[in-house]
Structures are given as C-alpha cells and as structure tokens.
C-alpha positions as a printed NumPy array, in Angstrom:
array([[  0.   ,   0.   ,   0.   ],
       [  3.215,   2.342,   1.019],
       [  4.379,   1.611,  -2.922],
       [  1.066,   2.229,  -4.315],
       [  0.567,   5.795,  -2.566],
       [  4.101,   6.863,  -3.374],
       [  3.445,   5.871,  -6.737],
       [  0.418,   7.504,  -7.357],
       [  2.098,  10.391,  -5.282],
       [  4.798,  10.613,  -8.304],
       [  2.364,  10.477, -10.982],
       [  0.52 ,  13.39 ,  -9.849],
       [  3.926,  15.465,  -9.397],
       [  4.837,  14.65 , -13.112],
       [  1.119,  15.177, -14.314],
       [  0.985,  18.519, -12.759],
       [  4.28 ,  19.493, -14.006],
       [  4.267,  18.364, -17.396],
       [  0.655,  19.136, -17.879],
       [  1.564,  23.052, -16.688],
       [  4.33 ,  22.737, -18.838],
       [  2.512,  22.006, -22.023],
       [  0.63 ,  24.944, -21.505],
       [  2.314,  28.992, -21.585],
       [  3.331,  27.901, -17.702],
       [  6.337,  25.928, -16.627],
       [  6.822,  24.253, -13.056],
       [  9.081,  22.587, -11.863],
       [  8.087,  20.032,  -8.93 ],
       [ 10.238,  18.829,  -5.844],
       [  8.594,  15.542,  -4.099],
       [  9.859,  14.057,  -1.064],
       [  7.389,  11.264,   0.541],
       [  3.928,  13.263,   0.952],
       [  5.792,  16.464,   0.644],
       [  5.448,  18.071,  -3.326],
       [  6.344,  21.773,  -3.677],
       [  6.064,  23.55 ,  -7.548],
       [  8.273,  26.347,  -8.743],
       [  8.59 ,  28.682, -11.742],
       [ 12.077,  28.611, -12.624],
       [ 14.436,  25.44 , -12.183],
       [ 17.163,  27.708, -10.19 ],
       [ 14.353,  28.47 ,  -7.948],
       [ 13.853,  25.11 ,  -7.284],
       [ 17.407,  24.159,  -7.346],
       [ 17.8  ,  26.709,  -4.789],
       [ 15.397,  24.588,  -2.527],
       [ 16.44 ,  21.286,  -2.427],
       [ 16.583,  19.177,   0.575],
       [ 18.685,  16.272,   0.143],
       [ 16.687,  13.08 ,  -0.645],
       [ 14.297,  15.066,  -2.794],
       [ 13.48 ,  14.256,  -6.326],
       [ 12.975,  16.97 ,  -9.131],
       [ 10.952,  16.541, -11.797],
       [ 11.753,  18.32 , -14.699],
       [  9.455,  19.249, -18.231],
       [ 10.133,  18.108, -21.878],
       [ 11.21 ,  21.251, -22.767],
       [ 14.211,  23.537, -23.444],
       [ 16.114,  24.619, -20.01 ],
       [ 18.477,  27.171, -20.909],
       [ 21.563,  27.874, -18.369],
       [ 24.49 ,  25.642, -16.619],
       [ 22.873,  23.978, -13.825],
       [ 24.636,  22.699, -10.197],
       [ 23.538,  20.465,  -7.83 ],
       [ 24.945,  20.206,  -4.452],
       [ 22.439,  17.88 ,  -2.443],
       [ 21.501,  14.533,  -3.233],
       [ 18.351,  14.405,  -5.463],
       [ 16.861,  12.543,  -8.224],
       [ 16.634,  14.048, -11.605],
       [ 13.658,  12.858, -13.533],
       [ 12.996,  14.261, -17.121],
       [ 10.297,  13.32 , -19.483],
       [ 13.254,  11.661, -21.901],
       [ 15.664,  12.737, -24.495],
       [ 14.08 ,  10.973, -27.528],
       [ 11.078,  12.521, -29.027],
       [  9.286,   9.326, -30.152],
       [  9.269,   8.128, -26.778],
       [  8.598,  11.437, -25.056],
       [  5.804,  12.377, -27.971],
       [  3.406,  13.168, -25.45 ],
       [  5.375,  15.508, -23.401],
       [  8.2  ,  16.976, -25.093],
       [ 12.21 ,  15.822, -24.529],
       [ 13.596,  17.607, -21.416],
       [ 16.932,  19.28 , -22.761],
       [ 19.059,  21.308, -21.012],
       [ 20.903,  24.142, -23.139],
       [ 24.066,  24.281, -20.651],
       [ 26.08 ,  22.095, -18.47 ],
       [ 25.165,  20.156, -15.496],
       [ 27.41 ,  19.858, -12.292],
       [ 27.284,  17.419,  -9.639],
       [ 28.947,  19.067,  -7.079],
       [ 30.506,  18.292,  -3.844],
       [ 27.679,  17.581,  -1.076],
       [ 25.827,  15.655,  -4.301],
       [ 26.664,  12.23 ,  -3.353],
       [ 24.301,   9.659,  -3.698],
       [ 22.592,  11.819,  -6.866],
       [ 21.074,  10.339,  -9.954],
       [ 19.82 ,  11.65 , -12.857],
       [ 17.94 ,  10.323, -16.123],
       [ 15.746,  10.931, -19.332],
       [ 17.582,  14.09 , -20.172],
       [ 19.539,  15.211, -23.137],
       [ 21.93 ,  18.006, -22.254],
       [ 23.678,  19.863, -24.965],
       [ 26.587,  20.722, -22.555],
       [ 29.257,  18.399, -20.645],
       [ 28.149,  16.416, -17.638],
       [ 30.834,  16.834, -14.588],
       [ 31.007,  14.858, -12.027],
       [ 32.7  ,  15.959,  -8.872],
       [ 31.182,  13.581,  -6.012],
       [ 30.695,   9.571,  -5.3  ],
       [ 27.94 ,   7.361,  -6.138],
       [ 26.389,   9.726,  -9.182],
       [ 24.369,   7.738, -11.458],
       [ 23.099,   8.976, -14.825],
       [ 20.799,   6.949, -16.684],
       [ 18.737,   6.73 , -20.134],
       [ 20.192,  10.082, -20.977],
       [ 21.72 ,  12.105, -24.202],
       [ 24.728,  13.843, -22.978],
       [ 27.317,  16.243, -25.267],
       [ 29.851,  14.671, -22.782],
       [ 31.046,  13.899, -19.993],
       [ 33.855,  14.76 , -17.285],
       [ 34.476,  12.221, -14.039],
       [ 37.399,  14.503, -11.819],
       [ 37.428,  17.077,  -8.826],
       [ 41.373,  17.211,  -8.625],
       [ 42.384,  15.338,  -6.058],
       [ 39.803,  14.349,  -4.145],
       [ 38.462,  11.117,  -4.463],
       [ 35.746,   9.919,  -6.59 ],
       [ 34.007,   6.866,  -6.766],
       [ 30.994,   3.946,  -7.836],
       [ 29.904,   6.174, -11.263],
       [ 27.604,   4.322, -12.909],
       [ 26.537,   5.659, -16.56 ],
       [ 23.483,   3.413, -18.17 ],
       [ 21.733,   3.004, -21.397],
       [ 22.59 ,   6.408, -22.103],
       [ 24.263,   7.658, -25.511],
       [ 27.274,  10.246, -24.996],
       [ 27.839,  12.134, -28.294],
       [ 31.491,  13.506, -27.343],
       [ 34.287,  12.475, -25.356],
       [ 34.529,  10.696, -21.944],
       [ 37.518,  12.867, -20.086],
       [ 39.28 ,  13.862, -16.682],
       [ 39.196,  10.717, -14.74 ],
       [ 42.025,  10.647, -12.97 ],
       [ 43.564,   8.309, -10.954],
       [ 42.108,   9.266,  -7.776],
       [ 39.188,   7.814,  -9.46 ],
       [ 37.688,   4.524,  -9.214],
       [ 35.493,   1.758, -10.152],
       [ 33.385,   3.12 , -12.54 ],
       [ 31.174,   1.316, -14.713],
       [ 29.548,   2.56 , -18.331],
       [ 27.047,   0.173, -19.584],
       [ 25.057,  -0.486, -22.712],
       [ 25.786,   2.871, -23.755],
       [ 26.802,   4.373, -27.456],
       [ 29.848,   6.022, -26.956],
       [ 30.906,   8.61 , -30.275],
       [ 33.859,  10.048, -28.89 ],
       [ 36.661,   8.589, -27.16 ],
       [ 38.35 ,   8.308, -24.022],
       [ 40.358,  11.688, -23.81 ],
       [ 43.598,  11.205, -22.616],
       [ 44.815,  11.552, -19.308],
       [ 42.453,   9.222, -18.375],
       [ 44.334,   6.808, -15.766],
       [ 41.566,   5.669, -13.334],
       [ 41.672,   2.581, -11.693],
       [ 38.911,   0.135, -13.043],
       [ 36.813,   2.094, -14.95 ],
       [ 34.934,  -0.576, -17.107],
       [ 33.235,   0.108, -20.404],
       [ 30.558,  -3.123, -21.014],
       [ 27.916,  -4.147, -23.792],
       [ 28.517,  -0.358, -24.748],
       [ 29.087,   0.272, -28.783],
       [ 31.907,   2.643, -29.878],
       [ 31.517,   4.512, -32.915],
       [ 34.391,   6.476, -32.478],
       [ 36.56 ,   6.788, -36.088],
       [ 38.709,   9.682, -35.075],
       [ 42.768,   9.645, -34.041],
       [ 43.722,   8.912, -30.713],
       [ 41.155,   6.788, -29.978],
       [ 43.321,   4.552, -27.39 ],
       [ 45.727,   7.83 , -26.455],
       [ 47.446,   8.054, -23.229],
       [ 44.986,   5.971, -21.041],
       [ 45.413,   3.586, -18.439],
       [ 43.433,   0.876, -16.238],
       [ 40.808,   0.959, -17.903],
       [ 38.411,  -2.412, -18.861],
       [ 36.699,  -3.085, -22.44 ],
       [ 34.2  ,  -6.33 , -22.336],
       [ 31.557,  -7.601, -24.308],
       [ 31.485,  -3.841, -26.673],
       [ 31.863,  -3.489, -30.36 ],
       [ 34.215,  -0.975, -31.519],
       [ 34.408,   0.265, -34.992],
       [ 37.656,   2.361, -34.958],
       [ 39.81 ,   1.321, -37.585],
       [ 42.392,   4.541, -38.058],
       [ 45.633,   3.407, -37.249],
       [ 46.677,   6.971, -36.166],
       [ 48.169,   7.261, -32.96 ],
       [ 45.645,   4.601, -31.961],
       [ 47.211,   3.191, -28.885],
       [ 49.923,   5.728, -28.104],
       [ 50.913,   6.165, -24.617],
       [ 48.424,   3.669, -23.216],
       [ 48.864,   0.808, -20.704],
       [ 47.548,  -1.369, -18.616],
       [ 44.601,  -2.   , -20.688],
       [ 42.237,  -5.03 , -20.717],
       [ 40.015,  -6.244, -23.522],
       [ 37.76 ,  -9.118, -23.055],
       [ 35.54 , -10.547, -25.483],
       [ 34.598,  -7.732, -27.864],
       [ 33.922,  -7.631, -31.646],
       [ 36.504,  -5.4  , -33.49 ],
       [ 36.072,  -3.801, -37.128],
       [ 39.677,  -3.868, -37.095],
       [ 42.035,  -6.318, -37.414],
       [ 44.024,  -7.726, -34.253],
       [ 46.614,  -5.5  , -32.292],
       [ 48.724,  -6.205, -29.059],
       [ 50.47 ,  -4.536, -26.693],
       [ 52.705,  -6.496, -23.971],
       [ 50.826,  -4.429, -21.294],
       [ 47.701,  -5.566, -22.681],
       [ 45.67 ,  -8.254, -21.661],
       [ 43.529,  -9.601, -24.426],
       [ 41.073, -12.795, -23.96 ],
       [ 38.263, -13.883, -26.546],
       [ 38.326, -11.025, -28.58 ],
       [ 36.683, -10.898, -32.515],
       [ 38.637,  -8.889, -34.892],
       [ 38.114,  -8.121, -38.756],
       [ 34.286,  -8.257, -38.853],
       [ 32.987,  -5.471, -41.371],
       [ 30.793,  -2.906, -40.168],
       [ 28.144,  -3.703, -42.385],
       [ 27.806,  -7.246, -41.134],
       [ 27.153,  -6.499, -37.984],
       [ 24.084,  -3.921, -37.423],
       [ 20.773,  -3.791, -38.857],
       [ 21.103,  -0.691, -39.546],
       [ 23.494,   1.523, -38.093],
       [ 23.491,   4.599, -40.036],
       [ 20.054,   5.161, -38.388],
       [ 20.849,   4.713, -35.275],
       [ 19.338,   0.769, -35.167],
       [ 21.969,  -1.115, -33.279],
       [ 20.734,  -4.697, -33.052],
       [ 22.686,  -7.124, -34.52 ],
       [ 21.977,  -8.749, -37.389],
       [ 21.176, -12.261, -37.256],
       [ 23.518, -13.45 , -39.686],
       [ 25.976, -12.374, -37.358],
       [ 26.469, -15.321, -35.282],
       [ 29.609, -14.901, -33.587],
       [ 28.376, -12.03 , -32.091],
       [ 24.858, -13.313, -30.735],
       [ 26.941, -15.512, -27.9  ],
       [ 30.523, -13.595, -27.672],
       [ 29.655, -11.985, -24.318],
       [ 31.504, -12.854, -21.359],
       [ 27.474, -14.156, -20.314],
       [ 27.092, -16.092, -22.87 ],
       [ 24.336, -13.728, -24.714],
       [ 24.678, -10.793, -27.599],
       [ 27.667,  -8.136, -27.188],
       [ 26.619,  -4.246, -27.581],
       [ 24.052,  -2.788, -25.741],
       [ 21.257,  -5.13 , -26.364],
       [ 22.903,  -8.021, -24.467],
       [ 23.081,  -8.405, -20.468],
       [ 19.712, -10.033, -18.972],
       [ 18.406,  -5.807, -19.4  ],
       [ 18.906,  -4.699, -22.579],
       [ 19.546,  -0.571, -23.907],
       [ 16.316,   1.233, -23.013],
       [ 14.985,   4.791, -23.709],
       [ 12.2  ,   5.539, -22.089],
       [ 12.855,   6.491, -18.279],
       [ 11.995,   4.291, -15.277],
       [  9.809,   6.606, -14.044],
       [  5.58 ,   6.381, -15.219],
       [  5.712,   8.08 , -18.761],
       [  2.838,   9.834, -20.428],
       [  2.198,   7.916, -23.874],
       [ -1.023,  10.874, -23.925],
       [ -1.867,  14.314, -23.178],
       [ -5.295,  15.862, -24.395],
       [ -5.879,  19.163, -22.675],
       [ -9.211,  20.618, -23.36 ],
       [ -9.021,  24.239, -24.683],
       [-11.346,  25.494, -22.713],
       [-13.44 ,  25.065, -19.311],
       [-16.827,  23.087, -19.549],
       [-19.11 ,  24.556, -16.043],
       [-15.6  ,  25.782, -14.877],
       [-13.828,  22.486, -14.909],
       [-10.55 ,  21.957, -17.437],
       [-11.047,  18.479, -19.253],
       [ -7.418,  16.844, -19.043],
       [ -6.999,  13.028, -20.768],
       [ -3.71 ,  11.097, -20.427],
       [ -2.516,   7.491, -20.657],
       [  0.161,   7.053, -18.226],
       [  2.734,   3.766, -18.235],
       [  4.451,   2.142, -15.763],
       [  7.737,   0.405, -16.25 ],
       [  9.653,  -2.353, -14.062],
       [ 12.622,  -0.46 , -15.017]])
C-alpha cells in the first residue's frame, strides 16, 4: 500500500508538471514522501532542495548551466522525441554539475547539450543524451559512477587516478576516451563505440573493455601512450593488435561494419542475425553491444511516462477536461 501511494504520489507530481508545462506555464516540482512543492524557474527550485528530494523536470528547453549540491533525483520526461511524444524531450541548453555535497545523486531521461561533470561519489546517470562527460574534482576522491543506457555524443575525459570503479554500460559512446584518463577500473561493457577519429586509445590507463563493439579502424596514434589495458571478449572492425601491457582474452577482430548492425546509419543497433559470432561472444554467454546483459539498452525512463496528453481548450461549467494514458515500467 506504502508503494502504491508513493506511486500515485509521483504520478501526480509529473502530471501537474508536465501538464503546466505544455501549456504557456512551466513548473518545476520537488517531491519528497507526501511532501510536493512547484516552482517557476528550475534555479528556484534548485535553490530549494533538501537532500533526498526528487525533481521533476518538463520536456522542454532549459536554458543555463545547472549545479547540484544535495543529493536528489533528476527525472525528465526523456531525451528521444518518439518516446517522449506526449510531453516533449527535457533538454538542457548548458552544463550540469554534480557538485561536492551531491553524493548519492542520480539523474535520467535528459539530453543536455553541454558536458556532464562529475565531482562527487555514487552519481548515477541513466537513459540520458549527454554532449559529454567529465568524471574529476582534482584530487579528491571519486568513486561507484555508474553511466546506463545512455548515448554520450562527445568524449569521456578527466578521470584521474584518484578515481575509481566506474562502470559505463550499454551505452553508445561517439567520442573517445580523452587522454589523461588513468583511473583505476573504470569498465566500459555491452557499450558500442563509434568512435573513427585519431587517438582513440591515447594516453589511457586501467581501464576495462568487455563484451562492446568498436568500430575504430584509423591506425593513427591509436594506442599511443596507453597501458595497462584489458580487452575481453569484444567484436573489433579492425584487425588484431597487441600490446605487452595488454591483456587480451576472446576477442573478434576483422568483422565489417556492415555485417554487424541492422542498420546503423540510423541509429538501429541490433545485430543482425547473420551475425552469429556475435549473438553468444559476451563474457554471459548472450549478444555483445548494448542489447545483451539479462536488461537490454532502453529509452524511455523508469519513471511512469505519459504515452497521452489531451488538454481541453477550454473550461466546460468551470472544470478543465485533461486526458492522459500514463505507463508504468519495471525499469
């Protein structure tokens, strides 16, 4: 019954918010247990969190660099617009910080058209579009990152090695790791890389590649001041490599990028059938990329998601007519 009201208690926040938000008005809702307070500007209601809270956020532009310095959940109404049809993606213009004192934050179904940086432990981002991303705060300690299902459209930089265990998963990755980057066990699985740039394997260190596909195939500077690197059962466009600081176990090399994906090009990242060695290569025994693992890549965001919104445009014996189909998700 406690799940059920909290539930219910979420779904109204979001309905209120996005439903404003569809309209001239846009709110901006903090929930905590019973408590739900709206706002008119997000730096007003950044200015108000309590840590524990969750923020819901619109599908709509949100101009301005953003910093958060409690713990909260970040909810948007998604970064894709066929899944967030109803509502609008939630994109944020600027950057987003996770400050010190943000431990313990999460944040998901948001594109961001600025870098991501995070400066505290235990930040997760989830089903998210991000222009990049930054893991450092000098040299203080950061660690358990965990970046899912999301797609990062620029580099991965800054982690350091005061940094540890992080873990990207099932995520499309189009830059690269910038150098510099010499955490300790930062692990990159069932992610696809796209990268086709230089320097794709520049100056990095400690870091683990399982179960991925990577398409790089220039041979410029491609490993270059790297070390300590470990590759483990991954499907390569290009053809085998080594490195005697590498380790390198039940790897696939020289498969053609148009054998592999259904259709790339578009975005479609399942694997073709007819590409059998790649259905069983991961480390699990199931499909490498970012439809394998026992949860596959999602979009849409944990949180209940509006498939429907039909506002009346007008009042009927001074009540608004509002229609929505609302859908719950496991995950």
């Amino acid at each position: 019954m406690k799940k059920l009201t909290i539930l219910l208690i979420c779904v109204w926040a979001m309905m209120l918010a996005f439903t404003f938000s569809s309209s001239a008005q846009t709110v901006f809702a903090l929930q905590n247990g019973s408590r739900t307070q709206f706002y008119t500007t997000l730096s007003t209601a950044i200015s108000n969190i309590q840590d524990g809270d969750t923020l819901y956020l619109p599908g709509k532009p949100l101009d301005g660099d953003y910093t958060f310095a409690k713990k909260v959940t970040i909810i948007g109404a998604g970064y894709d617009p066929d899944s967030a049809a109803a509502t609008g993606i939630t994109k944020i213009t600027g950057r987003v910080y996770f400050a010190k004192n943000s431990k313990g934050s999460s944040i998901t179904g948001v594109r961001t058209e600025g870098r991501v940086y995070v400066r505290d432990s235990l930040i997760t981002i989830t089903r998210s579009n991000l222009e990049s991303l930054e893991i450092q705060n000098g040299s203080n300690p950061i660690g358990f990152v965990y970046v899912g299902d999301c797609i990062i459209r620029n580099n991965i930089e800054g982690a350091n090695d005061v940094v540890t265990n992080v873990l990207i998963e099932r995520c499309i990755l189009n830059g690269n790791l910038g150098g510099g980057n010499k955490t300790n066990n930062l692990v990159i699985k069932n992610c696809v890389l796209t990268y086709n740039g230089n320097y794709f394997l520049y100056s990095i260190s400690n870091i683990i590649y399982q179960n991925s596909i990577i398409l790089n195939t220039n041979n410029y500077m491609f490993t270059a001041g790297s070390s300590s690197l470990t590759f483990t059962n991954n499907l390569f466009v290009r053809p085998a490599f080594s490195n005697n600081t590498y380790v390198m176990t039940g790897n696939i090399f020289g498969v053609p990028e148009s054998d592999i994906f259904v259709d790339s090009a578009n975005g479609n990242y399942h694997i073709k059938p007819t590409c059998t060695q790649a259905l069983t290569l991961a480390t699990d025994g199931k499909e490498v990329g970012i439809y394998g693992t026992d949860n596959p890549f999602l979009v849409p965001t944990f949180a209940p998601r509006f498939i429907s919104i039909n506002n009346a445009e007008s009042t009927v014996n001074g009540k608004l007519s509002v229609k929505m189909t609302v859908e719950a998700r496991n995950r």
